[in-house]
mmCIF file of C-alpha atoms and ligand atoms in Angstrom:
data_model
loop_
_atom_site.group_PDB
_atom_site.id
_atom_site.type_symbol
_atom_site.label_atom_id
_atom_site.label_comp_id
_atom_site.label_asym_id
_atom_site.label_seq_id
_atom_site.Cartn_x
_atom_site.Cartn_y
_atom_site.Cartn_z
ATOM 1 C CA MET A 1 70.204 99.109 104.856
ATOM 2 C CA SER A 2 71.128 98.210 108.087
ATOM 3 C CA ILE A 3 74.752 98.892 109.688
ATOM 4 C CA SER A 4 76.409 95.995 109.009
ATOM 5 C CA GLN A 5 79.602 95.081 111.930
ATOM 6 C CA ASP A 6 80.704 91.490 111.004
ATOM 7 C CA TYR A 7 82.827 90.898 108.132
ATOM 8 C CA THR A 8 81.369 88.092 107.253
ATOM 9 C CA ASP A 9 78.444 90.544 105.676
ATOM 10 C CA TYR A 10 81.010 91.955 102.985
ATOM 11 C CA ILE A 11 81.506 88.579 101.134
ATOM 12 C CA ALA A 12 79.670 87.479 99.227
ATOM 13 C CA TRP A 13 79.491 84.211 100.398
ATOM 14 C CA ASP A 14 76.271 83.351 97.639
ATOM 15 C CA ARG A 15 79.519 83.610 94.982
ATOM 16 C CA LEU A 16 82.254 81.463 96.015
ATOM 17 C CA PRO A 17 84.348 79.607 95.583
ATOM 18 C CA HIS A 18 86.794 81.797 94.522
ATOM 19 C CA MET A 19 88.780 80.980 91.237
ATOM 20 C CA TRP A 20 92.568 81.627 93.166
ATOM 21 C CA CYS A 21 95.039 79.089 93.562
ATOM 22 C CA PRO A 22 95.668 77.622 97.146
ATOM 23 C CA GLY A 23 98.250 79.980 98.639
ATOM 24 C CA CYS A 24 97.298 82.547 96.991
ATOM 25 C CA GLY A 25 97.435 85.376 99.328
ATOM 26 C CA ASN A 26 94.730 87.340 97.462
ATOM 27 C CA GLY A 27 92.175 86.155 99.366
ATOM 28 C CA ILE A 28 93.880 87.518 103.126
ATOM 29 C CA ALA A 29 94.224 91.276 101.989
ATOM 30 C CA LEU A 30 90.272 91.058 101.210
ATOM 31 C CA LYS A 31 89.468 89.814 103.935
ATOM 32 C CA GLY A 32 91.662 92.409 106.167
ATOM 33 C CA LEU A 33 89.549 94.660 103.954
ATOM 34 C CA ALA A 34 86.326 93.323 105.243
ATOM 35 C CA LEU A 35 87.593 93.399 108.747
ATOM 36 C CA ALA A 36 87.841 96.837 108.154
ATOM 37 C CA LEU A 37 84.932 97.478 106.685
ATOM 38 C CA ALA A 38 83.192 96.261 109.639
ATOM 39 C CA LYS A 39 85.028 97.911 112.892
ATOM 40 C CA GLN A 40 83.794 100.555 110.953
ATOM 41 C CA GLY A 41 80.513 100.348 110.392
ATOM 42 C CA ILE A 42 80.793 101.664 107.078
ATOM 43 C CA PRO A 43 77.291 100.712 104.897
ATOM 44 C CA ARG A 44 77.431 98.376 102.767
ATOM 45 C CA HIS A 45 75.871 100.953 100.138
ATOM 46 C CA LYS A 46 78.252 103.255 100.910
ATOM 47 C CA VAL A 47 81.070 101.225 99.705
ATOM 48 C CA LEU A 48 82.538 101.021 96.510
ATOM 49 C CA MET A 49 85.257 98.205 95.402
ATOM 50 C CA ALA A 50 86.963 99.040 91.986
ATOM 51 C CA THR A 51 89.123 96.309 90.646
ATOM 52 C CA GLY A 52 91.707 96.056 87.509
ATOM 53 C CA ILE A 53 92.319 92.834 85.405
ATOM 54 C CA GLY A 54 94.421 90.393 87.054
ATOM 55 C CA CYS A 55 93.606 87.833 89.449
ATOM 56 C CA SER A 56 93.738 90.379 92.053
ATOM 57 C CA GLY A 57 90.489 91.379 90.091
ATOM 58 C CA ARG A 58 88.743 88.811 90.873
ATOM 59 C CA ALA A 59 88.086 90.339 94.463
ATOM 60 C CA GLY A 60 85.052 92.908 92.984
ATOM 61 C CA SER A 61 83.014 89.204 92.667
ATOM 62 C CA TYR A 62 83.583 87.692 95.931
ATOM 63 C CA VAL A 63 81.980 91.190 98.075
ATOM 64 C CA SER A 64 78.406 92.011 99.130
ATOM 65 C CA PHE A 65 79.405 95.750 97.923
ATOM 66 C CA HIS A 66 78.979 97.520 94.596
ATOM 67 C CA SER A 67 81.880 96.728 92.698
ATOM 68 C CA PHE A 68 83.331 97.710 90.016
ATOM 69 C CA ASP A 69 85.438 96.190 87.356
ATOM 70 C CA GLY A 70 88.317 98.724 85.290
ATOM 71 C CA THR A 71 90.324 98.204 82.379
ATOM 72 C CA HIS A 72 93.576 96.836 83.301
ATOM 73 C CA GLY A 73 95.579 100.071 84.750
ATOM 74 C CA ARG A 74 93.135 102.445 84.129
ATOM 75 C CA THR A 75 90.134 101.556 87.152
ATOM 76 C CA ILE A 76 92.859 104.477 89.243
ATOM 77 C CA ALA A 77 91.000 107.421 86.547
ATOM 78 C CA PHE A 78 87.732 105.898 86.846
ATOM 79 C CA CYS A 79 87.910 105.842 90.885
ATOM 80 C CA THR A 80 88.946 109.477 90.215
ATOM 81 C CA GLY A 81 85.975 110.750 88.367
ATOM 82 C CA ILE A 82 83.428 108.677 90.430
ATOM 83 C CA ASN A 83 84.399 109.985 93.715
ATOM 84 C CA VAL A 84 84.196 113.870 92.694
ATOM 85 C CA ALA A 85 80.674 112.401 91.091
ATOM 86 C CA GLN A 86 79.850 110.402 94.479
ATOM 87 C CA PRO A 87 81.618 112.090 96.912
ATOM 88 C CA ASP A 88 79.919 110.126 99.793
ATOM 89 C CA LEU A 89 80.805 106.971 98.525
ATOM 90 C CA LYS A 90 84.031 105.231 100.401
ATOM 91 C CA ILE A 91 86.136 103.766 97.136
ATOM 92 C CA VAL A 92 88.463 101.253 97.392
ATOM 93 C CA ALA A 93 90.154 100.186 94.232
ATOM 94 C CA PHE A 94 92.140 96.678 94.613
ATOM 95 C CA LEU A 95 95.054 96.040 92.165
ATOM 96 C CA GLY A 96 98.162 94.441 91.354
ATOM 97 C CA ASP A 97 101.392 95.514 90.886
ATOM 98 C CA GLY A 98 101.303 95.493 86.973
ATOM 99 C CA ASP A 99 97.453 96.997 87.620
ATOM 100 C CA CYS A 100 98.877 99.775 89.487
ATOM 101 C CA GLY A 101 102.567 99.885 89.127
ATOM 102 C CA ALA A 102 102.946 99.430 84.834
ATOM 103 C CA ILE A 103 100.533 100.409 82.665
ATOM 104 C CA GLY A 104 98.244 102.159 85.257
ATOM 105 C CA GLY A 105 101.821 104.126 87.366
ATOM 106 C CA ASN A 106 100.668 107.364 85.696
ATOM 107 C CA HIS A 107 97.548 107.495 87.032
ATOM 108 C CA LEU A 108 98.654 106.374 90.645
ATOM 109 C CA LEU A 109 100.761 109.064 90.986
ATOM 110 C CA HIS A 110 98.712 111.860 89.814
ATOM 111 C CA ALA A 111 95.618 110.415 91.946
ATOM 112 C CA ALA A 112 98.319 110.932 94.692
ATOM 113 C CA ARG A 113 99.335 114.596 93.622
ATOM 114 C CA ARG A 114 95.996 115.398 93.724
ATOM 115 C CA ASN A 115 95.215 113.680 96.839
ATOM 116 C CA ASN A 116 91.930 112.256 95.623
ATOM 117 C CA ASP A 117 90.202 111.241 98.806
ATOM 118 C CA LEU A 118 90.305 107.166 98.247
ATOM 119 C CA THR A 119 92.013 103.779 98.989
ATOM 120 C CA VAL A 120 93.901 102.076 96.763
ATOM 121 C CA LEU A 121 95.327 99.064 98.712
ATOM 122 C CA GLU A 122 98.613 97.129 95.685
ATOM 123 C CA ILE A 123 98.633 93.170 95.860
ATOM 124 C CA ASN A 124 102.202 93.214 95.005
ATOM 125 C CA ASN A 125 103.319 89.347 94.317
ATOM 126 C CA PHE A 126 105.663 90.509 92.389
ATOM 127 C CA THR A 127 104.566 89.413 89.078
ATOM 128 C CA TYR A 128 101.584 89.228 86.703
ATOM 129 C CA GLY A 129 99.656 86.284 88.186
ATOM 130 C CA MET A 130 96.787 86.209 85.158
ATOM 131 C CA THR A 131 98.744 86.265 82.325
ATOM 132 C CA GLY A 132 101.864 83.692 82.922
ATOM 133 C CA GLY A 133 104.465 85.010 85.663
ATOM 134 C CA GLN A 134 106.228 87.640 83.964
ATOM 135 C CA PHE A 135 107.784 89.993 85.581
ATOM 136 C CA SER A 136 106.843 93.578 87.314
ATOM 137 C CA PRO A 137 108.031 96.506 88.453
ATOM 138 C CA THR A 138 108.029 95.450 91.558
ATOM 139 C CA THR A 139 109.921 92.231 90.630
ATOM 140 C CA PRO A 140 113.235 92.364 92.081
ATOM 141 C CA ALA A 141 115.877 92.454 90.160
ATOM 142 C CA HIS A 142 117.590 89.286 89.229
ATOM 143 C CA SER A 143 113.877 87.510 90.007
ATOM 144 C CA PHE A 144 113.065 84.845 87.920
ATOM 145 C CA SER A 145 109.970 85.061 85.718
ATOM 146 C CA SER A 146 108.195 83.244 82.554
ATOM 147 C CA THR A 147 110.282 87.216 81.367
ATOM 148 C CA SER A 148 113.349 86.748 82.589
ATOM 149 C CA LYS A 149 114.542 83.566 82.245
ATOM 150 C CA HIS A 150 118.002 84.296 82.879
ATOM 151 C CA GLY A 151 117.722 86.558 85.498
ATOM 152 C CA LYS A 152 115.650 89.758 85.923
ATOM 153 C CA VAL A 153 118.487 93.065 84.843
ATOM 154 C CA ASP A 154 116.368 95.894 85.990
ATOM 155 C CA TYR A 155 115.949 96.866 89.428
ATOM 156 C CA GLY A 156 112.210 96.726 91.611
ATOM 157 C CA MET A 157 110.535 99.696 91.944
ATOM 158 C CA ASP A 158 109.329 101.234 94.960
ATOM 159 C CA MET A 159 106.064 102.801 94.886
ATOM 160 C CA CYS A 160 105.333 103.318 98.106
ATOM 161 C CA TYR A 161 108.539 106.071 98.569
ATOM 162 C CA LEU A 162 107.310 106.961 94.716
ATOM 163 C CA VAL A 163 103.259 107.671 96.657
ATOM 164 C CA ALA A 164 104.854 109.291 99.861
ATOM 165 C CA GLU A 165 106.486 111.805 97.450
ATOM 166 C CA ALA A 166 103.476 112.217 94.970
ATOM 167 C CA GLY A 167 101.195 113.931 97.076
ATOM 168 C CA ALA A 168 99.666 110.832 99.357
ATOM 169 C CA ASN A 169 98.147 110.948 103.173
ATOM 170 C CA TYR A 170 98.759 107.321 104.025
ATOM 171 C CA VAL A 171 101.135 105.719 103.221
ATOM 172 C CA ALA A 172 101.989 102.043 104.541
ATOM 173 C CA SER A 173 103.461 98.565 103.698
ATOM 174 C CA THR A 174 103.192 94.995 104.651
ATOM 175 C CA THR A 175 102.643 91.663 103.900
ATOM 176 C CA VAL A 176 99.655 89.026 104.368
ATOM 177 C CA TYR A 177 101.964 86.831 106.855
ATOM 178 C CA HIS A 178 102.136 89.865 108.942
ATOM 179 C CA THR A 179 98.003 90.016 109.583
ATOM 180 C CA ALA A 180 97.238 91.605 112.561
ATOM 181 C CA GLN A 181 99.794 95.062 111.184
ATOM 182 C CA LEU A 182 97.498 94.516 107.560
ATOM 183 C CA ASN A 183 94.879 94.659 109.503
ATOM 184 C CA LYS A 184 95.489 97.828 111.072
ATOM 185 C CA PHE A 185 96.785 99.983 107.851
ATOM 186 C CA ILE A 186 93.489 98.668 105.635
ATOM 187 C CA ASN A 187 92.266 100.210 109.202
ATOM 188 C CA GLU A 188 94.048 104.064 109.227
ATOM 189 C CA ALA A 189 93.967 103.626 105.372
ATOM 190 C CA ILE A 190 90.395 103.727 104.919
ATOM 191 C CA SER A 191 89.769 105.969 107.899
ATOM 192 C CA THR A 192 92.175 108.756 105.396
ATOM 193 C CA ARG A 193 90.382 111.359 103.702
ATOM 194 C CA GLY A 194 92.695 112.118 100.363
ATOM 195 C CA PHE A 195 94.370 109.199 98.935
ATOM 196 C CA SER A 196 95.919 106.305 100.927
ATOM 197 C CA PHE A 197 98.201 103.538 99.760
ATOM 198 C CA VAL A 198 98.780 100.267 101.418
ATOM 199 C CA GLU A 199 101.376 98.430 99.727
ATOM 200 C CA ILE A 200 100.780 94.384 100.724
ATOM 201 C CA ALA A 201 103.685 91.746 99.836
ATOM 202 C CA SER A 202 100.700 88.660 98.786
ATOM 203 C CA PRO A 203 102.453 85.122 97.559
ATOM 204 C CA CYS A 204 101.622 84.223 94.510
ATOM 205 C CA PRO A 205 103.827 80.606 95.073
ATOM 206 C CA THR A 206 102.225 79.387 90.830
ATOM 207 C CA TYR A 207 104.173 81.734 89.319
ATOM 208 C CA TYR A 208 106.434 84.006 91.233
ATOM 209 C CA GLY A 209 107.008 80.733 94.002
ATOM 210 C CA ARG A 210 107.884 78.324 90.899
ATOM 211 C CA HIS A 211 110.217 80.427 89.228
ATOM 212 C CA ASN A 212 112.046 81.053 92.691
ATOM 213 C CA ASN A 213 112.170 78.351 94.679
ATOM 214 C CA LEU A 214 109.743 78.417 97.021
ATOM 215 C CA ARG A 215 107.309 76.206 95.360
ATOM 216 C CA SER A 216 104.227 76.075 98.534
ATOM 217 C CA ALA A 217 102.510 78.176 99.764
ATOM 218 C CA PRO A 218 104.282 78.248 103.836
ATOM 219 C CA GLU A 219 107.288 78.654 101.798
ATOM 220 C CA MET A 220 106.522 81.601 100.203
ATOM 221 C CA MET A 221 105.324 82.639 103.942
ATOM 222 C CA GLU A 222 108.147 82.003 105.494
ATOM 223 C CA TRP A 223 110.201 84.600 103.316
ATOM 224 C CA PHE A 224 108.030 87.521 104.294
ATOM 225 C CA LYS A 225 108.912 86.113 107.839
ATOM 226 C CA GLU A 226 112.336 86.889 107.010
ATOM 227 C CA ARG A 227 112.517 88.807 104.018
ATOM 228 C CA ALA A 228 110.043 91.807 105.459
ATOM 229 C CA LEU A 229 111.815 94.650 107.717
ATOM 230 C CA PRO A 230 110.761 97.087 110.236
ATOM 231 C CA LYS A 231 111.632 100.367 108.100
ATOM 232 C CA GLU A 232 113.801 101.760 110.047
ATOM 233 C CA LYS A 233 115.468 99.038 109.941
ATOM 234 C CA TYR A 234 114.912 98.648 105.962
ATOM 235 C CA ASP A 235 115.873 102.407 105.598
ATOM 236 C CA GLU A 236 119.650 101.279 106.533
ATOM 237 C CA LEU A 237 119.296 99.162 102.888
ATOM 238 C CA THR A 238 121.766 99.710 100.201
ATOM 239 C CA ILE A 239 119.487 100.121 96.888
ATOM 240 C CA GLU A 240 121.383 97.260 95.727
ATOM 241 C CA GLU A 241 120.360 95.733 99.612
ATOM 242 C CA LYS A 242 116.693 96.483 99.058
ATOM 243 C CA GLN A 243 116.240 94.221 96.462
ATOM 244 C CA LYS A 244 116.727 91.524 99.195
ATOM 245 C CA TYR A 245 114.538 93.549 100.791
ATOM 246 C CA ILE A 246 110.453 94.459 101.454
ATOM 247 C CA MET A 247 109.533 97.455 103.809
ATOM 248 C CA ARG A 248 107.098 96.801 106.427
ATOM 249 C CA GLY A 249 105.899 99.623 108.200
ATOM 250 C CA ARG A 250 104.250 103.539 107.782
ATOM 251 C CA LEU A 251 105.590 106.035 105.698
ATOM 252 C CA VAL A 252 103.170 108.486 105.706
ATOM 253 C CA GLN A 253 100.214 109.906 107.958
ATOM 254 C CA ARG A 254 98.665 113.858 107.261
ATOM 255 C CA ASP A 255 95.697 115.749 106.802
ATOM 256 C CA ARG A 256 96.778 117.354 103.638
ATOM 257 C CA GLU A 257 93.290 118.903 101.647
ATOM 258 C CA ASP A 258 91.909 116.377 99.612
ATOM 259 C CA PHE A 259 91.565 117.600 95.600
ATOM 260 C CA LEU A 260 87.339 117.494 95.900
ATOM 261 C CA THR A 261 87.839 119.852 99.352
ATOM 262 C CA MET A 262 90.225 121.966 97.852
ATOM 263 C CA TYR A 263 87.712 122.505 94.172
ATOM 264 C CA MET A 264 84.585 123.371 96.025
ATOM 265 C CA ASN A 265 87.115 125.870 98.531
ATOM 266 C CA GLU A 266 88.175 127.438 95.484
ATOM 267 C CA LEU A 267 84.884 128.085 93.815
ATOM 268 C CA ASN A 268 83.185 129.451 97.137
ATOM 269 C CA ASN A 269 86.536 132.218 96.796
ATOM 270 C CA GLU A 270 85.606 133.151 92.932
HETATM 271 C C1 TPP B 301 94.779 97.138 78.255
HETATM 272 C C2 TPP B 301 95.303 95.528 78.505
HETATM 273 N N1 TPP B 301 96.616 95.745 78.389
HETATM 274 C C3 TPP B 301 97.074 94.241 78.688
HETATM 275 C C4 TPP B 301 96.195 93.051 79.423
HETATM 276 C C5 TPP B 301 96.902 91.996 79.736
HETATM 277 N N2 TPP B 301 96.288 91.645 81.467
HETATM 278 C C6 TPP B 301 96.088 91.270 81.959
HETATM 279 S S1 TPP B 301 96.342 90.781 83.309
HETATM 280 C C7 TPP B 301 97.688 91.279 83.234
HETATM 281 C C8 TPP B 301 98.895 91.987 84.561
HETATM 282 C C9 TPP B 301 98.294 90.889 85.942
HETATM 283 O O1 TPP B 301 98.592 91.507 86.874
HETATM 284 P P1 TPP B 301 98.850 92.718 87.727
HETATM 285 O O2 TPP B 301 98.167 93.489 87.512
HETATM 286 O O3 TPP B 301 100.179 92.605 88.474
HETATM 287 O O4 TPP B 301 97.746 91.584 88.684
HETATM 288 P P2 TPP B 301 97.562 89.717 88.863
HETATM 289 O O5 TPP B 301 97.143 88.772 87.997
HETATM 290 O O6 TPP B 301 99.198 89.762 89.744
HETATM 291 O O7 TPP B 301 96.744 89.894 90.453
HETATM 292 C C10 TPP B 301 97.644 91.922 82.309
HETATM 293 C C11 TPP B 301 99.301 92.664 81.421
HETATM 294 C C12 TPP B 301 95.070 93.236 79.459
HETATM 295 N N3 TPP B 301 93.796 92.984 80.103
HETATM 296 N N4 TPP B 301 94.576 94.619 79.351
HETATM 297 S S1 SF4 B 302 98.238 82.878 89.804
HETATM 298 FE FE1 SF4 B 302 98.948 83.930 91.607
HETATM 299 S S2 SF4 B 302 98.358 85.521 91.767
HETATM 300 FE FE2 SF4 B 302 96.626 83.940 90.553
HETATM 301 S S3 SF4 B 302 95.481 83.312 91.697
HETATM 302 FE FE3 SF4 B 302 97.125 81.477 91.417
HETATM 303 S S4 SF4 B 302 98.799 81.531 93.123
HETATM 304 FE FE4 SF4 B 302 96.956 84.025 93.502
#
């Protein structure tokens, strides 16, 4: 198979048009991945996109390389198995905040702790898009959703700090408004051996936006522009203030041995 160097080679154009609403951010994140794969010249037969259930999960249908559609919340667990069976594959999980933060949160933490060689792109639209706009673990406190009509009473979870503390080799966060940074972070994540994680704040004007007075895609993009703070500034905020802002920056970049390397070393030392 030939080496692809144009991002368009990684998109399954014959499967378009896509099913995402106008103004949805999933396509921008997907393009960021395609650009990174092209930049690194990774052959299509060496990449696997793993998705779960959700609007973000449809991304696997729009790529021209291997894709795998897992059950809701379990995709990362499947990825850890695929990684040890097919270590030469570049595995990228493209998951919603509900999928990898709620039902799949346990798998996320343990894959980060084990430092399995895979990349997780968390498309954080602050809601369960596919099922009608219920709140998710990343929905900020006081936000409105179809299950918090009077305002959400618990705090949104900081996924990046959790994954970083669990042991991932690479953790970064940005928004689809900040495309240059988004493309750079995805590129760095897929170049990392071990567990890498990029949280990507992404507009869902249909649900999160509609419930929170951000009814159009441009309004949501303005919100990201104003509310996404560089990490140094974000870190100065109180836990209450953080509910109103999004962190933009890289938390971790290290080269701790990944799970499979450690495993093989242990075997060889016996
Ligand atoms: C085991 C299981 N539980 C619940 C569901 C219902 N379900 C489908 S998608 C979804 C949440 C989607 O939200 P998210 O993962 O954030 O993705 P988005 O649609 O926002 O991209 C839920 C709860 C399911 N399909 N399977
Ligand atoms: S419901 Fe939200 S997340 Fe789903 S496709 Fe529409 S805008 Fe995107």
